[in-house]
Coordinates of C-alpha atoms in Angstrom, one line a residue:
M1 CA -42.3 -86.7 33.4
A2 CA -41.4 -84.5 36.4
P3 CA -39.0 -81.7 35.5
E4 CA -35.7 -81.5 37.3
K5 CA -35.7 -79.3 40.4
V6 CA -33.9 -76.1 39.7
T7 CA -32.9 -73.4 42.2
P8 CA -32.5 -69.9 40.7
T9 CA -29.6 -67.7 41.5
P10 CA -30.9 -65.2 44.1
P11 CA -32.0 -62.0 42.3
G12 CA -29.6 -59.9 44.4
A13 CA -26.6 -61.9 43.3
G14 CA -26.6 -60.6 39.7
P15 CA -24.7 -57.6 38.4
K16 CA -25.2 -54.4 40.4
R17 CA -27.4 -51.8 38.7
N18 CA -26.5 -48.2 38.2
V19 CA -28.0 -46.6 41.2
A20 CA -29.2 -43.7 39.1
M21 CA -31.5 -46.0 37.1
P22 CA -34.7 -47.6 38.4
P23 CA -35.1 -51.4 38.1
A24 CA -35.7 -52.5 34.5
R25 CA -39.1 -53.8 35.4
D26 CA -40.2 -50.5 36.7
S27 CA -39.0 -48.7 33.6
Y28 CA -40.6 -51.3 31.3
R29 CA -44.0 -51.0 33.1
Q30 CA -44.1 -47.3 32.5
Y31 CA -44.6 -48.1 28.8
F32 CA -46.0 -51.6 28.3
E33 CA -48.6 -53.9 29.8
T34 CA -48.9 -57.6 29.1
V35 CA -52.5 -58.6 28.4
V36 CA -53.4 -62.3 28.4
V37 CA -56.6 -62.9 26.5
G38 CA -59.2 -64.9 28.5
E39 CA -61.6 -67.4 27.0
E40 CA -64.5 -64.9 27.1
D41 CA -62.5 -61.9 25.8
D42 CA -63.8 -61.9 22.3
A43 CA -62.9 -58.2 21.7
L44 CA -59.3 -58.8 22.7
R45 CA -59.0 -61.9 20.6
D46 CA -60.4 -59.9 17.7
A47 CA -57.7 -57.3 18.3
A48 CA -55.0 -60.0 18.1
F49 CA -56.4 -61.3 14.8
R50 CA -56.5 -57.8 13.4
L51 CA -52.9 -57.1 14.4
R52 CA -51.8 -60.5 12.9
Y53 CA -53.5 -59.5 9.7
Q54 CA -51.6 -56.2 9.6
V55 CA -48.2 -58.0 10.3
Y56 CA -48.7 -61.3 8.3
C57 CA -50.8 -60.1 5.4
I58 CA -49.9 -56.5 4.9
E59 CA -46.4 -55.8 6.2
N60 CA -45.0 -59.3 5.3
P61 CA -46.2 -61.6 2.6
F62 CA -46.6 -64.7 4.8
E63 CA -50.3 -65.1 4.4
D64 CA -52.6 -64.2 1.5
P65 CA -55.0 -61.3 2.3
A66 CA -57.6 -63.0 0.1
D67 CA -57.7 -65.9 2.5
N68 CA -58.6 -63.4 5.3
P69 CA -61.2 -61.1 3.7
D70 CA -62.5 -59.8 6.9
G71 CA -59.1 -58.3 7.9
R72 CA -58.5 -60.9 10.6
E73 CA -55.7 -63.5 10.2
R74 CA -56.7 -66.8 11.7
D75 CA -56.1 -70.6 11.3
T76 CA -57.2 -73.9 12.7
Y77 CA -54.7 -73.8 15.5
D78 CA -56.5 -70.8 17.1
E79 CA -59.1 -73.2 18.4
R80 CA -56.4 -74.6 20.8
A81 CA -54.4 -71.4 21.4
V82 CA -54.3 -68.8 24.2
H83 CA -53.4 -65.3 23.0
C84 CA -51.4 -62.4 24.5
L85 CA -51.3 -58.8 23.4
L86 CA -48.7 -56.1 24.2
L87 CA -50.3 -52.8 25.1
H88 CA -48.3 -49.5 24.7
L89 CA -49.6 -47.5 27.6
P90 CA -48.7 -43.9 26.5
T91 CA -50.8 -44.3 23.3
H92 CA -53.1 -47.1 24.4
S93 CA -52.1 -48.9 21.2
W94 CA -51.6 -52.6 20.5
A95 CA -47.9 -53.0 19.8
G96 CA -47.6 -56.8 19.4
A97 CA -49.2 -60.2 19.8
V98 CA -48.3 -63.9 20.3
R99 CA -50.1 -67.1 20.9
L100 CA -49.3 -70.4 22.7
I101 CA -50.9 -73.4 21.0
L102 CA -51.9 -76.0 23.6
P103 CA -51.5 -79.8 22.9
D104 CA -54.3 -81.7 21.3
Q105 CA -55.3 -84.3 23.9
N106 CA -57.1 -86.5 21.4
A107 CA -54.3 -86.5 18.8
P108 CA -51.0 -85.3 20.5
E109 CA -48.9 -86.3 17.5
H110 CA -50.8 -83.6 15.5
S111 CA -50.7 -80.9 18.1
F112 CA -48.3 -78.4 16.5
A113 CA -47.2 -77.0 13.2
L114 CA -43.6 -78.1 14.1
Q115 CA -44.7 -81.7 14.0
Q116 CA -45.9 -81.3 10.4
V117 CA -42.7 -79.8 9.1
C118 CA -40.0 -81.4 11.2
T119 CA -39.0 -85.1 10.9
D120 CA -36.1 -85.1 13.4
P121 CA -36.2 -88.2 15.6
T122 CA -36.3 -86.0 18.7
I123 CA -40.0 -85.2 18.2
F124 CA -40.9 -88.9 18.4
Q125 CA -39.3 -89.4 21.8
P126 CA -41.6 -88.5 24.7
E127 CA -38.8 -88.0 27.1
L128 CA -37.2 -85.4 24.8
F129 CA -40.4 -83.9 23.3
P130 CA -43.1 -84.3 26.0
V131 CA -46.1 -83.1 23.9
Q132 CA -48.6 -83.3 26.8
E133 CA -46.7 -80.7 28.8
M134 CA -45.7 -78.5 25.8
G135 CA -47.0 -75.5 24.0
E136 CA -46.0 -74.1 20.6
I137 CA -45.1 -70.4 20.4
S138 CA -46.6 -69.0 17.2
R139 CA -47.6 -65.7 15.5
F140 CA -45.0 -63.8 17.5
C141 CA -45.2 -60.3 16.1
I142 CA -44.4 -56.6 16.7
S143 CA -46.0 -54.3 14.2
K144 CA -43.5 -52.8 11.8
E145 CA -45.7 -49.7 11.6
F146 CA -45.4 -49.4 15.4
R147 CA -41.6 -49.8 15.4
K148 CA -40.9 -47.3 12.6
R149 CA -43.0 -44.6 14.4
Q150 CA -41.2 -45.1 17.8
G151 CA -39.1 -42.0 17.2
D152 CA -42.3 -39.9 16.9
W153 CA -44.5 -41.2 19.7
L154 CA -43.4 -44.5 21.2
Y155 CA -41.6 -42.8 24.1
P156 CA -42.1 -39.3 25.3
R157 CA -39.4 -36.8 24.6
S158 CA -37.1 -36.0 27.5
N159 CA -34.1 -33.8 28.0
E160 CA -33.0 -35.9 31.1
P161 CA -30.0 -38.1 30.3
E162 CA -31.1 -40.8 32.7
Q163 CA -34.6 -40.9 31.1
R164 CA -33.1 -41.2 27.6
E165 CA -31.0 -44.1 28.8
H166 CA -34.0 -45.8 30.3
Q167 CA -35.8 -45.5 26.9
R168 CA -32.7 -46.7 25.0
R169 CA -32.5 -49.8 27.1
I170 CA -36.2 -50.7 26.6
I171 CA -36.7 -49.9 22.9
P172 CA -35.0 -53.2 21.6
N173 CA -36.9 -55.3 24.1
M174 CA -40.5 -54.7 23.3
T175 CA -40.8 -58.5 23.0
L176 CA -40.3 -59.0 26.7
G177 CA -43.9 -58.4 27.6
L178 CA -45.0 -61.0 25.1
I179 CA -42.6 -63.5 26.6
E180 CA -43.9 -62.7 30.1
G181 CA -47.4 -63.4 28.7
L182 CA -46.2 -66.8 27.5
V183 CA -44.9 -67.6 31.0
Q184 CA -48.3 -66.6 32.5
I185 CA -50.2 -68.7 30.0
S186 CA -47.9 -71.7 30.6
L187 CA -48.4 -71.6 34.3
D188 CA -52.2 -71.3 33.9
H189 CA -52.4 -74.4 31.6
G190 CA -49.7 -76.8 33.0
I191 CA -47.2 -76.1 30.3
Y192 CA -43.5 -76.7 31.1
Y193 CA -41.9 -76.8 27.7
W194 CA -42.1 -74.6 24.6
C195 CA -41.5 -75.5 21.0
A196 CA -41.4 -73.2 18.0
V197 CA -40.4 -72.9 14.3
M198 CA -38.5 -69.6 14.4
E199 CA -36.4 -67.4 12.1
R200 CA -32.7 -67.3 13.0
P201 CA -32.8 -63.5 13.6
L202 CA -35.4 -63.9 16.3
L203 CA -33.5 -66.7 17.9
R204 CA -30.4 -64.5 18.0
L205 CA -32.4 -61.7 19.6
L206 CA -33.7 -64.1 22.3
A207 CA -30.2 -65.4 22.9
R208 CA -29.1 -61.8 23.7
L209 CA -31.8 -61.7 26.3
G210 CA -30.5 -65.0 27.9
I211 CA -33.1 -67.2 26.2
H212 CA -31.4 -70.1 24.4
F213 CA -33.7 -72.4 22.5
K214 CA -32.3 -75.9 21.6
D215 CA -32.3 -76.7 17.8
I216 CA -34.3 -79.7 16.7
G217 CA -32.7 -80.9 13.5
P218 CA -31.9 -78.6 10.5
L219 CA -33.7 -75.7 9.1
V220 CA -37.1 -76.3 7.4
D221 CA -39.0 -74.5 4.7
Y222 CA -41.9 -73.0 6.6
H223 CA -42.7 -69.4 5.5
G224 CA -39.0 -69.3 4.5
H225 CA -36.1 -71.0 6.2
R226 CA -36.9 -71.5 9.9
Q227 CA -35.4 -73.5 12.8
P228 CA -37.5 -76.0 14.8
C229 CA -36.5 -75.6 18.4
L230 CA -37.6 -76.2 22.0
I231 CA -36.8 -75.0 25.5
K232 CA -37.7 -76.1 29.1
L233 CA -39.4 -73.3 31.0
D234 CA -37.6 -73.6 34.4
T235 CA -34.2 -74.1 32.7
M236 CA -34.9 -71.0 30.5
L237 CA -35.8 -68.8 33.5
T238 CA -32.8 -70.0 35.5
Q239 CA -30.4 -69.2 32.7
V240 CA -32.0 -65.8 32.1
Q241 CA -31.6 -65.0 35.8
T242 CA -27.8 -65.9 35.5
E243 CA -27.2 -64.0 32.3
R244 CA -29.7 -61.1 32.4
P245 CA -31.2 -60.5 35.9
D246 CA -32.9 -57.4 34.5
V247 CA -34.7 -59.5 31.9
W248 CA -35.6 -62.1 34.5
D249 CA -37.2 -59.4 36.7
I250 CA -39.5 -58.6 33.8
L251 CA -40.3 -62.1 32.6
T252 CA -41.1 -63.3 36.2
D253 CA -42.9 -60.0 37.3
G254 CA -40.4 -59.5 40.0
G255 CA -40.1 -63.2 40.8
Q256 CA -43.9 -63.9 41.2
H257 CA -44.1 -66.2 38.2
W258 CA -41.0 -68.1 39.3
D259 CA -42.4 -68.7 42.8
R260 CA -45.6 -70.0 41.2
L261 CA -43.6 -72.3 38.9
V262 CA -41.6 -73.7 41.8
S263 CA -44.8 -74.4 43.7
L264 CA -46.5 -76.1 40.7
Q265 CA -43.4 -78.3 40.1
S266 CA -43.2 -79.2 43.7
G267 CA -46.9 -80.3 43.6
R268 CA -46.2 -82.4 40.5
S269 CA -43.2 -84.2 42.1
E270 CA -45.0 -85.2 45.3

């Protein structure tokens, strides 16, 4: 199914920035780097598993530490997942991680955790839930220990009002690098839709960034009450550009990912 063609609002058409501040992407890149884990990057994949253990087994009681005795949180979906890490540059510490689970080509109806917990009719309609072009966002995490220490060392101290304002804008948006990583992974693997089973607070945070997932049915019981949802990649980026051009600049790496997406979709429609 070929996605509808979408033309983004020109980046310069958004709200004018304060001339005293650098572009959001430039400020963000001073502190964070998105690291997509390649197939042969065993050390980076191990770092993602260890960070997940910290978040899901120690900081939150989602997974039993006894099931992960080596200090690495893993499951069967990792065999079909591509991982991304968020590196905090000033301390060279891993701040967060996320993975995108790719569809199971041999059994697409069993590709994602969402399909196991959601029974809404939407997921059985290929035109609405195109599994072969979809990835599931999972294990989206920022370390609580990292967040609570941000006042001490996450950002360097500064007496400059402009610099403090740059930091204030970026602190709530540590997730942006992980989302950019998901965009990169999607383009690398021919993924044009995302699905997820998310907590409502995370969905509200994403909505403030201009990212509006569409609910699939009611809440489900999956590590607590969570919402099955989906979003189309080009539609998401277009809406983000309209609502939050500063965020769009980060998620597309200054438009590079968008240009690549447009090129890929053009090739698919020919």
